[in-house]
CSV table of C-alpha atoms in Angstrom, one decimal:
chain,number,residue,atom,x,y,z
A,5,UNK,CA,-16.9,5.8,-0.2
A,6,UNK,CA,-13.8,5.3,-2.5
A,7,UNK,CA,-13.4,2.2,-4.8
A,8,UNK,CA,-10.6,1.1,-7.0
A,9,UNK,CA,-11.2,-1.5,-9.7
A,10,UNK,CA,-8.6,-3.5,-11.4
A,11,UNK,CA,-10.4,-5.9,-13.9
A,12,UNK,CA,-7.3,-7.6,-15.1
A,13,UNK,CA,-6.3,-10.4,-12.6
A,14,UNK,CA,-3.3,-11.5,-14.9
A,15,UNK,CA,-1.5,-10.1,-17.9
A,16,UNK,CA,1.2,-11.5,-20.0
A,17,UNK,CA,3.6,-9.4,-22.2
A,18,UNK,CA,6.6,-10.2,-24.3
A,19,UNK,CA,9.9,-8.6,-23.3
A,20,UNK,CA,10.7,-5.4,-24.6
A,21,UNK,CA,7.0,-4.8,-25.4
A,22,UNK,CA,4.7,-2.1,-23.9
A,23,UNK,CA,1.8,-3.0,-21.4
A,24,UNK,CA,-1.2,-1.2,-20.2
A,25,UNK,CA,-2.6,-2.2,-16.6
A,26,UNK,CA,-6.1,-0.8,-16.2
A,27,UNK,CA,-7.3,0.9,-13.2
A,28,UNK,CA,-10.7,2.7,-12.6
A,29,UNK,CA,-11.6,4.5,-9.6
A,30,UNK,CA,-14.9,6.0,-7.9
A,31,UNK,CA,-14.9,9.0,-5.7
A,32,UNK,CA,-17.2,11.9,-5.3
A,33,UNK,CA,-14.3,14.2,-4.0
A,34,UNK,CA,-13.0,16.5,-6.7
A,35,UNK,CA,-9.4,16.3,-5.3
A,36,UNK,CA,-7.7,13.0,-4.9
A,37,UNK,CA,-4.5,11.4,-5.6
A,38,UNK,CA,-3.7,8.1,-7.5
A,39,UNK,CA,-0.8,5.8,-6.9
A,40,UNK,CA,0.6,2.7,-8.5
A,41,UNK,CA,2.7,0.2,-6.4
A,42,UNK,CA,4.5,-3.0,-7.6
A,43,UNK,CA,4.9,-5.9,-5.3
A,44,UNK,CA,7.5,-8.4,-6.4
A,45,UNK,CA,7.3,-12.2,-5.2
A,46,UNK,CA,9.4,-11.1,-2.4
A,47,UNK,CA,6.5,-9.2,-0.9
A,48,UNK,CA,7.6,-5.7,-0.6
A,49,UNK,CA,5.5,-2.8,-1.9
A,50,UNK,CA,7.4,-0.5,-4.2
A,51,UNK,CA,6.1,3.0,-5.1
A,52,UNK,CA,6.0,3.6,-8.8
A,53,UNK,CA,4.1,6.7,-9.7
A,54,UNK,CA,1.6,9.3,-8.6
A,55,UNK,CA,-1.0,11.3,-10.2
A,56,UNK,CA,-2.9,14.1,-8.6
A,57,UNK,CA,-6.5,15.0,-9.8
A,58,UNK,CA,-5.6,18.5,-10.8
A,59,UNK,CA,-2.3,17.8,-12.4
A,60,UNK,CA,-2.3,19.0,-16.1
A,61,UNK,CA,0.1,16.5,-17.4
A,62,UNK,CA,0.1,12.8,-17.2
A,63,UNK,CA,2.7,11.5,-14.8
A,64,UNK,CA,5.9,9.8,-15.9
A,65,UNK,CA,8.7,8.1,-14.1
A,66,UNK,CA,11.2,6.5,-16.4
A,67,UNK,CA,9.6,3.6,-18.1
A,68,UNK,CA,6.3,4.0,-16.2
A,69,UNK,CA,3.5,6.5,-17.3
A,70,UNK,CA,0.1,7.0,-16.1
A,71,UNK,CA,-2.6,7.4,-18.7
A,72,UNK,CA,-5.0,9.6,-16.7
A,73,UNK,CA,-8.5,10.1,-18.3
A,74,UNK,CA,-10.5,12.1,-15.5
A,75,UNK,CA,-13.7,12.1,-17.2
A,76,UNK,CA,-13.7,8.3,-17.5
A,77,UNK,CA,-12.2,7.9,-14.0
A,78,UNK,CA,-9.5,5.7,-15.3
A,79,UNK,CA,-5.7,5.8,-14.3
A,80,UNK,CA,-3.9,3.1,-16.4
A,81,UNK,CA,-0.3,2.3,-16.0
A,82,UNK,CA,1.7,2.0,-19.0
A,83,UNK,CA,5.1,0.1,-18.7
A,84,UNK,CA,7.3,0.7,-21.9
A,85,UNK,CA,9.9,-1.8,-22.9
A,86,UNK,CA,9.1,-4.5,-20.4
A,87,UNK,CA,11.8,-6.3,-18.7
A,88,UNK,CA,11.8,-9.8,-17.0
A,89,UNK,CA,12.2,-7.9,-13.7
A,90,UNK,CA,8.8,-6.3,-14.1
A,91,UNK,CA,7.2,-9.6,-13.5
A,92,UNK,CA,5.1,-8.7,-10.4
A,93,UNK,CA,1.8,-7.8,-8.8
A,94,UNK,CA,0.7,-4.1,-9.6
A,95,UNK,CA,-1.6,-2.4,-7.4
A,96,UNK,CA,-3.5,0.9,-8.1
A,97,UNK,CA,-4.4,2.9,-5.1
A,98,UNK,CA,-6.3,6.2,-4.2
A,99,UNK,CA,-6.2,8.9,-1.5
A,100,UNK,CA,-8.7,11.4,-1.0
A,101,UNK,CA,-8.4,14.8,1.1
A,102,UNK,CA,-9.0,14.6,4.7
A,103,UNK,CA,-7.9,10.9,4.7
A,104,UNK,CA,-4.4,9.6,4.8
A,105,UNK,CA,-5.5,6.0,4.1
A,106,UNK,CA,-4.8,4.4,0.7
A,107,UNK,CA,-7.6,2.4,-0.8
A,108,UNK,CA,-6.1,-0.3,-3.1
A,109,UNK,CA,-7.5,-2.2,-6.0
A,110,UNK,CA,-7.3,-6.1,-6.1
A,111,UNK,CA,-4.2,-6.0,-8.3
A,112,UNK,CA,-3.0,-7.2,-11.6
A,113,UNK,CA,-0.2,-10.1,-11.8
A,114,UNK,CA,2.1,-9.1,-14.8
A,115,UNK,CA,4.1,-11.8,-16.3
A,116,UNK,CA,6.8,-10.8,-18.7
A,117,UNK,CA,8.0,-13.6,-21.0
A,118,UNK,CA,11.3,-13.8,-22.8
B,23,UNK,CA,18.4,6.0,0.6
B,24,UNK,CA,16.3,6.0,3.8
B,25,UNK,CA,13.8,3.2,4.0
B,26,UNK,CA,11.1,1.8,6.5
B,27,UNK,CA,12.3,-1.2,8.3
B,28,UNK,CA,10.3,-3.8,9.9
B,29,UNK,CA,10.9,-6.7,12.5
B,30,UNK,CA,10.5,-9.6,12.5
B,31,UNK,CA,10.2,-10.6,8.9
B,32,UNK,CA,8.1,-13.7,9.8
B,33,UNK,CA,6.3,-14.3,13.2
B,34,UNK,CA,4.5,-17.6,13.9
B,35,UNK,CA,2.3,-17.6,17.0
B,36,UNK,CA,-0.5,-19.7,18.6
B,37,UNK,CA,-4.1,-18.6,18.5
B,38,UNK,CA,-5.0,-16.5,21.4
B,39,UNK,CA,-1.4,-15.2,22.1
B,40,UNK,CA,-0.4,-11.7,21.8
B,41,UNK,CA,2.1,-10.2,19.1
B,42,UNK,CA,3.9,-7.1,18.7
B,43,UNK,CA,5.0,-6.0,15.1
B,44,UNK,CA,7.8,-3.5,15.1
B,45,UNK,CA,8.5,-0.7,12.5
B,46,UNK,CA,11.0,2.0,12.2
B,47,UNK,CA,9.7,4.6,9.9
B,48,UNK,CA,11.8,7.0,7.9
B,49,UNK,CA,13.3,9.4,10.4
B,50,UNK,CA,11.7,12.7,9.3
B,51,UNK,CA,8.4,11.4,8.5
B,52,UNK,CA,5.5,12.3,10.6
B,53,UNK,CA,2.7,10.0,9.4
B,54,UNK,CA,2.8,6.4,10.2
B,55,UNK,CA,0.5,3.7,8.9
B,56,UNK,CA,-0.2,0.0,9.2
B,57,UNK,CA,-1.8,-2.1,6.4
B,58,UNK,CA,-2.3,-5.8,6.1
B,59,UNK,CA,-2.5,-8.1,3.2
B,60,UNK,CA,-4.2,-11.5,3.6
B,61,UNK,CA,-2.5,-14.0,1.2
B,62,UNK,CA,-3.6,-13.5,-2.4
B,63,UNK,CA,-5.9,-10.5,-1.7
B,64,UNK,CA,-5.6,-6.7,-1.8
B,65,UNK,CA,-3.8,-4.6,0.7
B,66,UNK,CA,-6.0,-3.1,3.5
B,67,UNK,CA,-5.7,-0.1,5.5
B,68,UNK,CA,-5.7,-0.5,9.3
B,69,UNK,CA,-4.6,2.7,10.9
B,70,UNK,CA,-2.8,5.9,10.5
B,71,UNK,CA,-0.9,7.8,13.3
B,72,UNK,CA,0.1,11.4,13.6
B,73,UNK,CA,1.4,13.5,16.4
B,74,UNK,CA,1.2,10.7,18.9
B,75,UNK,CA,-2.3,9.7,18.3
B,76,UNK,CA,-4.5,7.6,15.9
B,77,UNK,CA,-5.6,10.0,13.2
B,78,UNK,CA,-7.7,7.3,11.2
B,79,UNK,CA,-8.6,3.7,11.6
B,80,UNK,CA,-10.6,1.3,9.4
B,81,UNK,CA,-13.3,-1.1,10.8
B,82,UNK,CA,-10.7,-3.8,10.8
B,83,UNK,CA,-8.9,-2.1,13.5
B,84,UNK,CA,-11.0,-3.1,16.4
B,85,UNK,CA,-10.2,-3.5,20.1
B,86,UNK,CA,-7.9,-6.3,19.4
B,87,UNK,CA,-5.4,-3.9,17.8
B,88,UNK,CA,-3.4,-1.1,19.2
B,89,UNK,CA,-0.5,1.0,18.0
B,90,UNK,CA,2.2,2.8,19.9
B,91,UNK,CA,5.2,5.0,19.3
B,92,UNK,CA,7.2,4.0,22.5
B,93,UNK,CA,10.2,6.2,21.6
B,94,UNK,CA,11.5,8.5,19.0
B,95,UNK,CA,12.1,5.9,16.3
B,96,UNK,CA,9.8,2.8,16.7
B,97,UNK,CA,6.2,2.4,15.7
B,98,UNK,CA,4.5,-0.9,16.9
B,99,UNK,CA,1.3,-2.7,16.2
B,100,UNK,CA,0.0,-5.0,19.0
B,101,UNK,CA,-2.6,-7.5,18.3
B,102,UNK,CA,-4.1,-9.1,21.5
B,103,UNK,CA,-5.3,-12.7,21.4
B,104,UNK,CA,-4.7,-13.3,17.8
B,105,UNK,CA,-7.1,-15.4,15.7
B,106,UNK,CA,-6.5,-17.6,12.8
B,107,UNK,CA,-7.9,-14.9,10.4
B,108,UNK,CA,-5.1,-12.4,11.5
B,109,UNK,CA,-2.7,-14.4,9.5
B,110,UNK,CA,-1.6,-11.9,6.9
B,111,UNK,CA,1.4,-9.8,5.9
B,112,UNK,CA,1.5,-6.5,7.8
B,113,UNK,CA,3.0,-3.7,6.1
B,114,UNK,CA,4.2,-0.4,8.0
B,115,UNK,CA,4.3,2.7,5.9
B,116,UNK,CA,5.3,6.3,6.5
B,117,UNK,CA,5.0,9.7,4.8
B,118,UNK,CA,6.1,13.3,5.3
B,119,UNK,CA,3.9,16.3,5.4
B,120,UNK,CA,5.2,17.5,2.0
B,121,UNK,CA,4.2,14.4,0.0
B,122,UNK,CA,1.4,12.0,-0.6
B,123,UNK,CA,3.8,9.3,-1.2
B,124,UNK,CA,3.8,6.6,1.5
B,125,UNK,CA,6.8,4.4,1.7
B,126,UNK,CA,6.1,0.9,2.7
B,127,UNK,CA,8.4,-1.4,4.8
B,128,UNK,CA,9.2,-4.9,3.6
B,129,UNK,CA,6.3,-6.4,5.7
B,130,UNK,CA,6.0,-8.9,8.6
B,131,UNK,CA,4.3,-12.2,7.7
B,132,UNK,CA,2.2,-13.2,10.6
B,133,UNK,CA,1.2,-16.9,10.9
B,134,UNK,CA,-1.3,-17.7,13.5
B,135,UNK,CA,-1.7,-21.6,14.2
């Protein structure tokens, strides 16, 4: 069975600072995909970034980057130069081959302070 | 930019009633999903749908639930005889064959009284 663990229920960061949101995962499949989604207070789920288990490079999308450490089974999201609009819940999720379902972690609530 | 849409945004129903939640996936996507999120909790997978049939379902998706693609654009989730614990945000999502990325709709908040 797959499992995603997000150990930080809440995080604070100052505007313009970088922040790292932790995510560890557990799967016996050698091939898998890791995702990060943002959920603002309005409730929608916004895709941020994807990392495949065989990708050689860490994924980056603008101010978002994924610090993928395969041996440690971690896929931490790094947000650089935080903005007030980054305040939201952030969910890490995983998909394994043969299944389309995403398994989500419990989320981290990020608050960016001016 | 194409997006997944869901209606209604909020549905209030009495316990025991049937509800139908509607979704319009992105037009060229072939995989459709329903997830739910009980208030303050994580997002949970319910069901995936491909080629006009259920391809995968979770243990949450019991006989109370059903999905349907009644026409070429809509994808629906029916909950028969709703229970108080069905109160949650229900998200529809879709994805293409070419990408793992699942695009989520804005959600329908279901309140069962």
